[in-house]
């Protein structure tokens, strides 16, 4: 095999380093959740109000080794529009980024149970990340309920 | 799951050989991106955390055992391990075990006494004993029944057969784990029942070997707190008991070890280091060998005053 044929191997190795990735900045995640909206600051440093009445709240939860940063988009009626994992630095458990799993949170509100193995399906092999992201969304919805709901 | 296979796009126009190299690269990428670390939080105590299905890891262990009654005594135990997650609940592993030791006037009444892994060697009381050997191969299986992340407590069962020259052991554990403070604090408890056979030279005629039965029954407790990202620290506490039977009769030794543990866990690499000092809490039991209990320290067989273990692992 010619040496040039091994040129693909570094590319393959580099591709495996993609786990420690920042997927969204705050501005990018705002645009991803509420496309076309403009955003203004709120009384909370990690929450922004969208021009359509919704909110984007960013928080971090404990991962296996490092923190996982997530963003929750909340409709003006207090239900979840979308969640996004903004960065993920673990060697596995990154299945929490998959759209079908994240879609389980759509429509949830502060009154939802948000229990892993209850209304949120666990990802076998990524249980710690699944639980902490679920707990993180629940905590963000509580923050919205107590600190942001109904405020202009 | 995001995989960035930047190498894949141009392969339509390539020769077959180049296609094969790309396929190899892709396979490597898929395998490496599927790999993941489920590292050992503690050096001696096991937790219920296992590798997810299809993921693998290599670990290297080094254990330094140091100092007995007098003279000098050192033993370095090496273990090289390959772990694989058969399912999300079942992890298997294979170990190669090898030892080096030096001992002189370290045993009862000042006699040179080889460590347990070299107990089938015939050594004179005033010999300077130095030896190294491949001690055997171990297999391991851990099955998790309850997860500490979704159940009130984590529970797993463990079995590890080891076979070597003049030696066979079946180590079994019950592993419990409970986490607190958003899983930043990990507490684990192990009960170990490890019956073993050793073919040893007879006391009256060292040229005649006899198979002898012994059981290690250990209790172990450990706690570690993740104080900053990637780093955890805590302690490990072991009570190791040796019986000259398989049924908890003929207790010969019971020793207590306590010391700090430090753990680093990164995306692909981890290490864990624990130093343990024997506590002077040992007492005489029915089968305690005369001269092996000194000032509250048990120094028989595989007991020593100080031990240090380093584990390092890498995913690939």
GROMACS .gro file of C-alpha atoms in nm:
model
  468
    1UNK     CA    1   0.000   0.000   0.000
    2UNK     CA    2   0.140   0.340  -0.098
    3UNK     CA    3   0.223   0.585   0.178
    4UNK     CA    4  -0.022   0.833   0.026
    5UNK     CA    5  -0.301   0.591   0.096
    6UNK     CA    6  -0.246   0.639   0.469
    7UNK     CA    7  -0.325   1.008   0.434
    8UNK     CA    8  -0.679   0.921   0.542
    9UNK     CA    9  -0.573   0.783   0.878
   10UNK     CA   10  -0.493   1.121   1.039
   11UNK     CA   11  -0.830   1.244   0.917
   12UNK     CA   12  -0.991   0.949   1.085
   13UNK     CA   13  -0.805   1.010   1.410
   14UNK     CA   14  -0.888   1.379   1.401
   15UNK     CA   15  -1.252   1.293   1.352
   16UNK     CA   16  -1.247   1.092   1.674
   17UNK     CA   17  -1.141   1.401   1.869
   18UNK     CA   18  -1.471   1.564   1.780
   19UNK     CA   19  -1.636   1.469   2.111
   20UNK     CA   20  -1.484   1.758   2.302
   21UNK     CA   21  -1.683   2.003   2.101
   22UNK     CA   22  -1.857   2.332   2.146
   23UNK     CA   23  -2.157   2.313   1.916
   24UNK     CA   24  -2.320   2.651   1.981
   25UNK     CA   25  -2.226   2.993   2.111
   26UNK     CA   26  -2.501   3.180   2.294
   27UNK     CA   27  -2.583   3.383   1.985
   28UNK     CA   28  -2.593   3.072   1.767
   29UNK     CA   29  -2.822   2.884   2.002
   30UNK     CA   30  -3.056   3.182   2.028
   31UNK     CA   31  -3.085   3.190   1.649
   32UNK     CA   32  -3.127   2.812   1.632
   33UNK     CA   33  -3.414   2.809   1.880
   34UNK     CA   34  -3.597   3.127   1.775
   35UNK     CA   35  -3.492   3.199   1.415
   36UNK     CA   36  -3.540   3.561   1.314
   37UNK     CA   37  -3.609   3.687   1.666
   38UNK     CA   38  -3.411   3.956   1.843
   39UNK     CA   39  -3.304   3.912   2.204
   40UNK     CA   40  -3.281   4.133   2.508
   41UNK     CA   41  -3.123   4.079   2.848
   42UNK     CA   42  -3.326   3.985   3.152
   43UNK     CA   43  -3.263   4.013   3.525
   44UNK     CA   44  -3.082   3.679   3.503
   45UNK     CA   45  -2.736   3.676   3.343
   46UNK     CA   46  -2.798   3.344   3.165
   47UNK     CA   47  -3.149   3.418   3.031
   48UNK     CA   48  -3.257   3.622   2.729
   49UNK     CA   49  -3.603   3.731   2.620
   50UNK     CA   50  -3.691   3.682   2.256
   51UNK     CA   51  -3.888   3.946   2.062
   52UNK     CA   52  -4.170   3.692   2.017
   53UNK     CA   53  -4.217   3.659   2.395
   54UNK     CA   54  -4.017   3.342   2.442
   55UNK     CA   55  -3.703   3.292   2.646
   56UNK     CA   56  -3.369   3.119   2.601
   57UNK     CA   57  -3.201   3.007   2.923
   58UNK     CA   58  -2.850   2.862   2.932
   59UNK     CA   59  -2.720   2.652   3.219
   60UNK     CA   60  -2.466   2.379   3.282
   61UNK     CA   61  -2.504   2.040   3.447
   62UNK     CA   62  -2.255   1.791   3.585
   63UNK     CA   63  -2.118   1.540   3.336
   64UNK     CA   64  -1.902   1.239   3.407
   65UNK     CA   65  -1.585   1.448   3.408
   66UNK     CA   66  -1.679   1.799   3.304
   67UNK     CA   67  -1.982   2.020   3.277
   68UNK     CA   68  -2.240   1.989   2.998
   69UNK     CA   69  -2.378   2.324   2.881
   70UNK     CA   70  -2.737   2.324   2.760
   71UNK     CA   71  -2.988   2.579   2.637
   72UNK     CA   72  -3.365   2.559   2.678
   73UNK     CA   73  -3.599   2.761   2.458
   74UNK     CA   74  -3.931   2.835   2.628
   75UNK     CA   75  -4.247   2.955   2.453
   76UNK     CA   76  -4.433   3.254   2.593
   77UNK     CA   77  -4.685   3.006   2.740
   78UNK     CA   78  -4.411   2.841   2.951
   79UNK     CA   79  -4.368   2.519   2.752
   80UNK     CA   80  -4.039   2.398   2.610
   81UNK     CA   81  -3.989   2.480   2.243
   82UNK     CA   82  -3.648   2.318   2.201
   83UNK     CA   83  -3.341   2.213   2.396
   84UNK     CA   84  -2.986   2.212   2.263
   85UNK     CA   85  -2.662   2.074   2.402
   86UNK     CA   86  -2.415   2.359   2.354
   87UNK     CA   87  -2.101   2.168   2.443
   88UNK     CA   88  -2.017   1.813   2.537
   89UNK     CA   89  -1.671   1.705   2.650
   90UNK     CA   90  -1.720   1.343   2.760
   91UNK     CA   91  -1.589   1.032   2.590
   92UNK     CA   92  -1.938   0.885   2.562
   93UNK     CA   93  -2.295   0.964   2.655
   94UNK     CA   94  -2.310   1.210   2.365
   95UNK     CA   95  -2.632   1.041   2.253
   96UNK     CA   96  -2.808   1.313   2.459
   97UNK     CA   97  -2.740   1.536   2.156
   98UNK     CA   98  -2.954   1.321   1.930
   99UNK     CA   99  -3.266   1.499   1.812
  100UNK     CA  100  -3.519   1.222   1.897
  101UNK     CA  101  -3.407   1.215   2.258
  102UNK     CA  102  -3.411   1.594   2.290
  103UNK     CA  103  -3.755   1.604   2.130
  104UNK     CA  104  -3.901   1.439   2.439
  105UNK     CA  105  -3.871   1.771   2.620
  106UNK     CA  106  -4.080   1.966   2.370
  107UNK     CA  107  -4.405   2.077   2.532
  108UNK     CA  108  -4.287   2.013   2.888
  109UNK     CA  109  -4.349   2.281   3.148
  110UNK     CA  110  -4.261   2.349   3.510
  111UNK     CA  111  -4.553   2.129   3.614
  112UNK     CA  112  -4.430   1.828   3.413
  113UNK     CA  113  -4.275   1.539   3.610
  114UNK     CA  114  -3.951   1.539   3.403
  115UNK     CA  115  -3.845   1.207   3.552
  116UNK     CA  116  -3.589   0.983   3.385
  117UNK     CA  117  -3.754   0.647   3.313
  118UNK     CA  118  -4.085   0.831   3.369
  119UNK     CA  119  -4.190   1.085   3.108
  120UNK     CA  120  -3.830   1.100   2.979
  121UNK     CA  121  -3.677   0.783   2.833
  122UNK     CA  122  -3.331   0.691   2.957
  123UNK     CA  123  -3.046   0.630   2.712
  124UNK     CA  124  -2.888   0.303   2.821
  125UNK     CA  125  -2.514   0.353   2.843
  126UNK     CA  126  -2.556   0.730   2.884
  127UNK     CA  127  -2.758   0.726   3.205
  128UNK     CA  128  -2.560   0.986   3.395
  129UNK     CA  129  -2.580   1.242   3.114
  130UNK     CA  130  -2.949   1.163   3.053
  131UNK     CA  131  -3.034   1.216   3.418
  132UNK     CA  132  -2.836   1.533   3.461
  133UNK     CA  133  -2.972   1.692   3.142
  134UNK     CA  134  -3.326   1.599   3.251
  135UNK     CA  135  -3.265   1.747   3.595
  136UNK     CA  136  -3.111   2.054   3.433
  137UNK     CA  137  -3.417   2.117   3.212
  138UNK     CA  138  -3.643   2.076   3.515
  139UNK     CA  139  -3.433   2.326   3.708
  140UNK     CA  140  -3.439   2.577   3.421
  141UNK     CA  141  -3.819   2.551   3.396
  142UNK     CA  142  -3.843   2.618   3.770
  143UNK     CA  143  -3.622   2.925   3.729
  144UNK     CA  144  -3.846   3.045   3.446
  145UNK     CA  145  -4.157   2.988   3.657
  146UNK     CA  146  -4.026   3.174   3.959
  147UNK     CA  147  -3.816   3.450   3.802
  148UNK     CA  148  -3.922   3.521   3.444
  149UNK     CA  149  -4.282   3.418   3.386
  150UNK     CA  150  -4.511   3.713   3.318
  151UNK     CA  151  -4.231   3.970   3.328
  152UNK     CA  152  -4.178   4.218   3.047
  153UNK     CA  153  -2.443   1.112   1.764
  154UNK     CA  154  -2.220   1.339   1.559
  155UNK     CA  155  -1.946   1.177   1.361
  156UNK     CA  156  -1.738   1.391   1.127
  157UNK     CA  157  -1.619   1.162   0.855
  158UNK     CA  158  -1.436   1.420   0.646
  159UNK     CA  159  -1.247   1.148   0.461
  160UNK     CA  160  -1.552   0.992   0.300
  161UNK     CA  161  -1.652   1.243   0.031
  162UNK     CA  162  -1.412   1.173  -0.259
  163UNK     CA  163  -1.404   0.795  -0.252
  164UNK     CA  164  -1.622   0.741  -0.561
  165UNK     CA  165  -1.331   0.823  -0.792
  166UNK     CA  166  -1.068   0.619  -0.614
  167UNK     CA  167  -0.902   0.296  -0.696
  168UNK     CA  168  -1.008  -0.013  -0.507
  169UNK     CA  169  -0.689  -0.006  -0.300
  170UNK     CA  170  -0.749   0.349  -0.198
  171UNK     CA  171  -1.108   0.261  -0.121
  172UNK     CA  172  -0.983  -0.008   0.113
  173UNK     CA  173  -0.758   0.241   0.291
  174UNK     CA  174  -1.048   0.480   0.331
  175UNK     CA  175  -1.263   0.198   0.462
  176UNK     CA  176  -0.990   0.114   0.709
  177UNK     CA  177  -0.973   0.476   0.817
  178UNK     CA  178  -1.349   0.490   0.856
  179UNK     CA  179  -1.350   0.171   1.057
  180UNK     CA  180  -1.081   0.317   1.279
  181UNK     CA  181  -1.282   0.634   1.320
  182UNK     CA  182  -1.600   0.445   1.400
  183UNK     CA  183  -1.422   0.222   1.649
  184UNK     CA  184  -1.233   0.504   1.814
  185UNK     CA  185  -1.534   0.730   1.835
  186UNK     CA  186  -1.732   0.445   1.986
  187UNK     CA  187  -1.467   0.384   2.250
  188UNK     CA  188  -1.518   0.535   2.590
  189UNK     CA  189  -1.358   0.541   2.932
  190UNK     CA  190  -1.537   0.393   3.228
  191UNK     CA  191  -1.247   0.449   3.452
  192UNK     CA  192  -1.176   0.317   3.798
  193UNK     CA  193  -1.271   0.585   4.048
  194UNK     CA  194  -1.077   0.396   4.315
  195UNK     CA  195  -0.759   0.189   4.305
  196UNK     CA  196  -0.879  -0.097   4.527
  197UNK     CA  197  -1.257  -0.061   4.557
  198UNK     CA  198  -1.488  -0.129   4.263
  199UNK     CA  199  -1.794   0.073   4.164
  200UNK     CA  200  -2.102  -0.028   3.965
  201UNK     CA  201  -2.006   0.201   3.673
  202UNK     CA  202  -1.944  -0.014   3.366
  203UNK     CA  203  -1.850   0.039   3.004
  204UNK     CA  204  -2.147   0.086   2.771
  205UNK     CA  205  -2.215  -0.188   2.518
  206UNK     CA  206  -1.948  -0.223   2.251
  207UNK     CA  207  -1.696   0.007   2.418
  208UNK     CA  208  -1.347  -0.092   2.528
  209UNK     CA  209  -1.057   0.025   2.738
  210UNK     CA  210  -0.702  -0.076   2.832
  211UNK     CA  211  -0.579  -0.036   3.188
  212UNK     CA  212  -0.236  -0.073   3.344
  213UNK     CA  213  -0.204  -0.136   3.716
  214UNK     CA  214   0.107  -0.120   3.932
  215UNK     CA  215   0.092  -0.206   4.302
  216UNK     CA  216   0.391  -0.152   4.529
  217UNK     CA  217   0.384  -0.346   4.857
  218UNK     CA  218   0.648  -0.235   5.104
  219UNK     CA  219   0.800  -0.344   5.434
  220UNK     CA  220   0.713  -0.618   5.681
  221UNK     CA  221   0.867  -0.708   6.019
  222UNK     CA  222   1.225  -0.605   5.947
  223UNK     CA  223   1.503  -0.639   5.692
  224UNK     CA  224   1.360  -0.534   5.359
  225UNK     CA  225   1.057  -0.632   5.158
  226UNK     CA  226   0.923  -0.495   4.834
  227UNK     CA  227   0.688  -0.633   4.576
  228UNK     CA  228   0.575  -0.479   4.249
  229UNK     CA  229   0.261  -0.632   4.103
  230UNK     CA  230   0.176  -0.547   3.745
  231UNK     CA  231  -0.156  -0.608   3.575
  232UNK     CA  232  -0.243  -0.527   3.216
  233UNK     CA  233  -0.614  -0.536   3.145
  234UNK     CA  234  -0.845  -0.516   2.846
  235UNK     CA  235  -1.210  -0.434   2.925
  236UNK     CA  236  -1.511  -0.463   2.696
  237UNK     CA  237  -1.878  -0.382   2.743
  238UNK     CA  238  -2.077  -0.683   2.623
  239UNK     CA  239  -2.402  -0.507   2.714
  240UNK     CA  240  -2.479  -0.190   2.905
  241UNK     CA  241  -2.507  -0.409   3.217
  242UNK     CA  242  -2.234  -0.667   3.159
  243UNK     CA  243  -1.864  -0.589   3.132
  244UNK     CA  244  -1.592  -0.848   3.078
  245UNK     CA  245  -1.216  -0.817   3.106
  246UNK     CA  246  -0.895  -1.012   3.062
  247UNK     CA  247  -0.582  -0.955   3.272
  248UNK     CA  248  -0.217  -1.056   3.249
  249UNK     CA  249  -0.053  -1.060   3.592
  250UNK     CA  250   0.321  -1.040   3.665
  251UNK     CA  251   0.529  -0.975   3.978
  252UNK     CA  252   0.875  -0.876   4.095
  253UNK     CA  253   0.990  -0.900   4.455
  254UNK     CA  254   1.283  -0.870   4.688
  255UNK     CA  255   1.282  -0.987   5.051
  256UNK     CA  256   1.534  -1.039   5.327
  257UNK     CA  257   1.480  -1.111   5.697
  258UNK     CA  258   1.126  -0.981   5.656
  259UNK     CA  259   0.920  -1.263   5.805
  260UNK     CA  260   0.845  -1.424   6.141
  261UNK     CA  261   1.144  -1.419   6.379
  262UNK     CA  262   1.361  -1.255   6.114
  263UNK     CA  263   1.337  -1.532   5.856
  264UNK     CA  264   1.336  -1.442   5.488
  265UNK     CA  265   0.984  -1.516   5.366
  266UNK     CA  266   0.868  -1.482   5.005
  267UNK     CA  267   0.537  -1.304   4.936
  268UNK     CA  268   0.226  -1.509   4.874
  269UNK     CA  269   0.265  -1.500   4.494
  270UNK     CA  270   0.603  -1.672   4.539
  271UNK     CA  271   0.496  -1.904   4.822
  272UNK     CA  272   0.580  -2.213   4.615
  273UNK     CA  273   0.950  -2.112   4.614
  274UNK     CA  274   1.177  -2.284   4.870
  275UNK     CA  275   1.372  -2.007   5.045
  276UNK     CA  276   1.620  -2.035   5.332
  277UNK     CA  277   1.571  -1.815   5.641
  278UNK     CA  278   1.886  -1.612   5.568
  279UNK     CA  279   1.857  -1.600   5.190
  280UNK     CA  280   1.829  -1.273   5.002
  281UNK     CA  281   1.528  -1.351   4.785
  282UNK     CA  282   1.481  -1.175   4.453
  283UNK     CA  283   1.251  -1.311   4.185
  284UNK     CA  284   1.011  -1.218   3.913
  285UNK     CA  285   0.744  -1.427   3.750
  286UNK     CA  286   0.438  -1.427   3.532
  287UNK     CA  287   0.181  -1.509   3.797
  288UNK     CA  288  -0.117  -1.587   3.581
  289UNK     CA  289  -0.413  -1.489   3.370
  290UNK     CA  290  -0.739  -1.354   3.507
  291UNK     CA  291  -1.082  -1.319   3.353
  292UNK     CA  292  -1.347  -1.087   3.491
  293UNK     CA  293  -1.719  -1.032   3.456
  294UNK     CA  294  -1.926  -0.762   3.627
  295UNK     CA  295  -2.304  -0.757   3.599
  296UNK     CA  296  -2.492  -0.450   3.718
  297UNK     CA  297  -2.834  -0.522   3.866
  298UNK     CA  298  -2.918  -0.170   3.985
  299UNK     CA  299  -2.781   0.165   3.869
  300UNK     CA  300  -2.696   0.439   4.120
  301UNK     CA  301  -2.827   0.691   3.863
  302UNK     CA  302  -3.178   0.549   3.826
  303UNK     CA  303  -3.225   0.331   4.136
  304UNK     CA  304  -3.192   0.416   4.505
  305UNK     CA  305  -2.857   0.234   4.517
  306UNK     CA  306  -2.621   0.073   4.268
  307UNK     CA  307  -2.568  -0.302   4.293
  308UNK     CA  308  -2.339  -0.524   4.087
  309UNK     CA  309  -2.201  -0.877   4.107
  310UNK     CA  310  -1.842  -0.953   4.015
  311UNK     CA  311  -1.645  -1.268   3.951
  312UNK     CA  312  -1.278  -1.305   3.857
  313UNK     CA  313  -1.110  -1.643   3.811
  314UNK     CA  314  -0.729  -1.641   3.811
  315UNK     CA  315  -0.509  -1.930   3.711
  316UNK     CA  316  -0.131  -1.951   3.742
  317UNK     CA  317   0.143  -2.195   3.827
  318UNK     CA  318   0.051  -2.375   4.152
  319UNK     CA  319  -0.242  -2.139   4.201
  320UNK     CA  320  -0.612  -2.101   4.129
  321UNK     CA  321  -0.846  -1.840   4.274
  322UNK     CA  322  -1.208  -1.740   4.218
  323UNK     CA  323  -1.263  -1.389   4.346
  324UNK     CA  324  -1.626  -1.282   4.389
  325UNK     CA  325  -1.762  -0.947   4.495
  326UNK     CA  326  -2.085  -0.778   4.585
  327UNK     CA  327  -2.051  -0.412   4.484
  328UNK     CA  328  -2.269  -0.134   4.622
  329UNK     CA  329  -2.257   0.230   4.517
  330UNK     CA  330  -2.443   0.537   4.632
  331UNK     CA  331  -2.389   0.885   4.494
  332UNK     CA  332  -2.469   1.218   4.655
  333UNK     CA  333  -2.456   1.589   4.566
  334UNK     CA  334  -2.548   1.554   4.198
  335UNK     CA  335  -2.316   1.254   4.164
  336UNK     CA  336  -2.012   1.457   4.267
  337UNK     CA  337  -1.966   1.237   4.575
  338UNK     CA  338  -1.929   0.864   4.510
  339UNK     CA  339  -1.939   0.611   4.794
  340UNK     CA  340  -1.874   0.244   4.723
  341UNK     CA  341  -1.871  -0.071   4.935
  342UNK     CA  342  -1.737  -0.412   4.835
  343UNK     CA  343  -1.766  -0.750   5.001
  344UNK     CA  344  -1.518  -0.999   4.858
  345UNK     CA  345  -1.523  -1.377   4.891
  346UNK     CA  346  -1.221  -1.530   4.720
  347UNK     CA  347  -1.149  -1.899   4.772
  348UNK     CA  348  -0.814  -2.014   4.637
  349UNK     CA  349  -0.598  -2.321   4.601
  350UNK     CA  350  -0.219  -2.303   4.633
  351UNK     CA  351   0.021  -2.590   4.577
  352UNK     CA  352   0.284  -2.526   4.846
  353UNK     CA  353   0.594  -2.706   4.977
  354UNK     CA  354   0.524  -2.903   5.293
  355UNK     CA  355   0.650  -2.779   5.629
  356UNK     CA  356   0.821  -3.110   5.709
  357UNK     CA  357   0.950  -3.194   5.362
  358UNK     CA  358   0.975  -2.896   5.123
  359UNK     CA  359   1.021  -3.130   4.830
  360UNK     CA  360   0.666  -3.256   4.873
  361UNK     CA  361   0.399  -3.012   4.756
  362UNK     CA  362   0.042  -3.011   4.886
  363UNK     CA  363  -0.263  -2.824   4.760
  364UNK     CA  364  -0.386  -2.597   5.038
  365UNK     CA  365  -0.713  -2.409   5.057
  366UNK     CA  366  -0.751  -2.050   5.170
  367UNK     CA  367  -1.016  -1.783   5.147
  368UNK     CA  368  -0.980  -1.406   5.140
  369UNK     CA  369  -1.293  -1.237   5.273
  370UNK     CA  370  -1.266  -0.861   5.254
  371UNK     CA  371  -1.476  -0.560   5.339
  372UNK     CA  372  -1.390  -0.236   5.165
  373UNK     CA  373  -1.533   0.115   5.177
  374UNK     CA  374  -1.432   0.415   4.970
  375UNK     CA  375  -1.552   0.768   4.910
  376UNK     CA  376  -1.438   1.027   4.659
  377UNK     CA  377  -1.557   1.380   4.583
  378UNK     CA  378  -1.509   1.558   4.251
  379UNK     CA  379  -1.370   1.887   4.380
  380UNK     CA  380  -1.301   2.043   4.039
  381UNK     CA  381  -1.367   1.930   3.685
  382UNK     CA  382  -1.182   1.605   3.609
  383UNK     CA  383  -1.034   1.566   3.960
  384UNK     CA  384  -1.168   1.367   4.255
  385UNK     CA  385  -1.015   1.290   4.592
  386UNK     CA  386  -1.115   1.082   4.892
  387UNK     CA  387  -1.015   0.775   5.089
  388UNK     CA  388  -1.018   0.397   5.074
  389UNK     CA  389  -1.051   0.166   5.373
  390UNK     CA  390  -0.996  -0.210   5.356
  391UNK     CA  391  -1.043  -0.491   5.605
  392UNK     CA  392  -0.880  -0.801   5.459
  393UNK     CA  393  -0.935  -1.137   5.626
  394UNK     CA  394  -0.767  -1.466   5.548
  395UNK     CA  395  -0.916  -1.801   5.641
  396UNK     CA  396  -0.751  -2.144   5.613
  397UNK     CA  397  -1.081  -2.285   5.489
  398UNK     CA  398  -1.362  -2.205   5.247
  399UNK     CA  399  -1.631  -2.163   5.515
  400UNK     CA  400  -1.511  -1.878   5.737
  401UNK     CA  401  -1.348  -2.108   5.994
  402UNK     CA  402  -0.977  -2.104   6.086
  403UNK     CA  403  -0.929  -1.729   6.063
  404UNK     CA  404  -0.557  -1.659   6.035
  405UNK     CA  405  -0.527  -1.285   5.964
  406UNK     CA  406  -0.738  -0.973   5.970
  407UNK     CA  407  -0.575  -0.643   5.876
  408UNK     CA  408  -0.702  -0.289   5.829
  409UNK     CA  409  -0.567  -0.048   5.568
  410UNK     CA  410  -0.657   0.319   5.528
  411UNK     CA  411  -0.533   0.596   5.302
  412UNK     CA  412  -0.608   0.872   5.052
  413UNK     CA  413  -0.705   0.833   4.688
  414UNK     CA  414  -0.674   1.076   4.396
  415UNK     CA  415  -0.843   1.038   4.059
  416UNK     CA  416  -0.815   1.220   3.728
  417UNK     CA  417  -1.066   1.145   3.455
  418UNK     CA  418  -1.034   1.303   3.112
  419UNK     CA  419  -1.198   1.240   2.778
  420UNK     CA  420  -0.976   0.944   2.692
  421UNK     CA  421  -0.724   0.907   2.973
  422UNK     CA  422  -0.758   0.850   3.345
  423UNK     CA  423  -0.539   0.766   3.637
  424UNK     CA  424  -0.614   0.675   3.996
  425UNK     CA  425  -0.359   0.653   4.278
  426UNK     CA  426  -0.418   0.528   4.631
  427UNK     CA  427  -0.170   0.493   4.918
  428UNK     CA  428  -0.271   0.266   5.206
  429UNK     CA  429  -0.109   0.228   5.544
  430UNK     CA  430  -0.190  -0.068   5.764
  431UNK     CA  431  -0.354   0.040   6.089
  432UNK     CA  432  -0.216  -0.119   6.410
  433UNK     CA  433  -0.551  -0.275   6.492
  434UNK     CA  434  -0.481  -0.645   6.428
  435UNK     CA  435  -0.528  -0.914   6.692
  436UNK     CA  436  -0.444  -1.283   6.725
  437UNK     CA  437  -0.685  -1.535   6.573
  438UNK     CA  438  -0.715  -1.914   6.583
  439UNK     CA  439  -0.479  -1.977   6.290
  440UNK     CA  440  -0.244  -1.680   6.321
  441UNK     CA  441   0.110  -1.793   6.245
  442UNK     CA  442   0.342  -1.719   6.540
  443UNK     CA  443   0.567  -1.423   6.470
  444UNK     CA  444   0.346  -1.267   6.201
  445UNK     CA  445   0.160  -1.029   6.435
  446UNK     CA  446   0.391  -0.752   6.557
  447UNK     CA  447   0.274  -0.444   6.748
  448UNK     CA  448  -0.078  -0.475   6.606
  449UNK     CA  449   0.037  -0.520   6.246
  450UNK     CA  450  -0.031  -0.839   6.047
  451UNK     CA  451   0.269  -0.907   5.825
  452UNK     CA  452   0.191  -1.258   5.702
  453UNK     CA  453   0.138  -1.362   5.338
  454UNK     CA  454   0.018  -1.065   5.130
  455UNK     CA  455  -0.004  -0.821   5.420
  456UNK     CA  456   0.250  -0.542   5.454
  457UNK     CA  457   0.282  -0.207   5.626
  458UNK     CA  458   0.237   0.009   5.317
  459UNK     CA  459   0.093  -0.036   4.972
  460UNK     CA  460   0.049   0.199   4.679
  461UNK     CA  461  -0.150   0.135   4.365
  462UNK     CA  462  -0.156   0.332   4.042
  463UNK     CA  463  -0.411   0.256   3.771
  464UNK     CA  464  -0.403   0.428   3.437
  465UNK     CA  465  -0.638   0.370   3.147
  466UNK     CA  466  -0.679   0.482   2.790
  467UNK     CA  467  -0.953   0.443   2.537
  468UNK     CA  468  -0.863   0.376   2.179
   0.00000   0.00000   0.00000
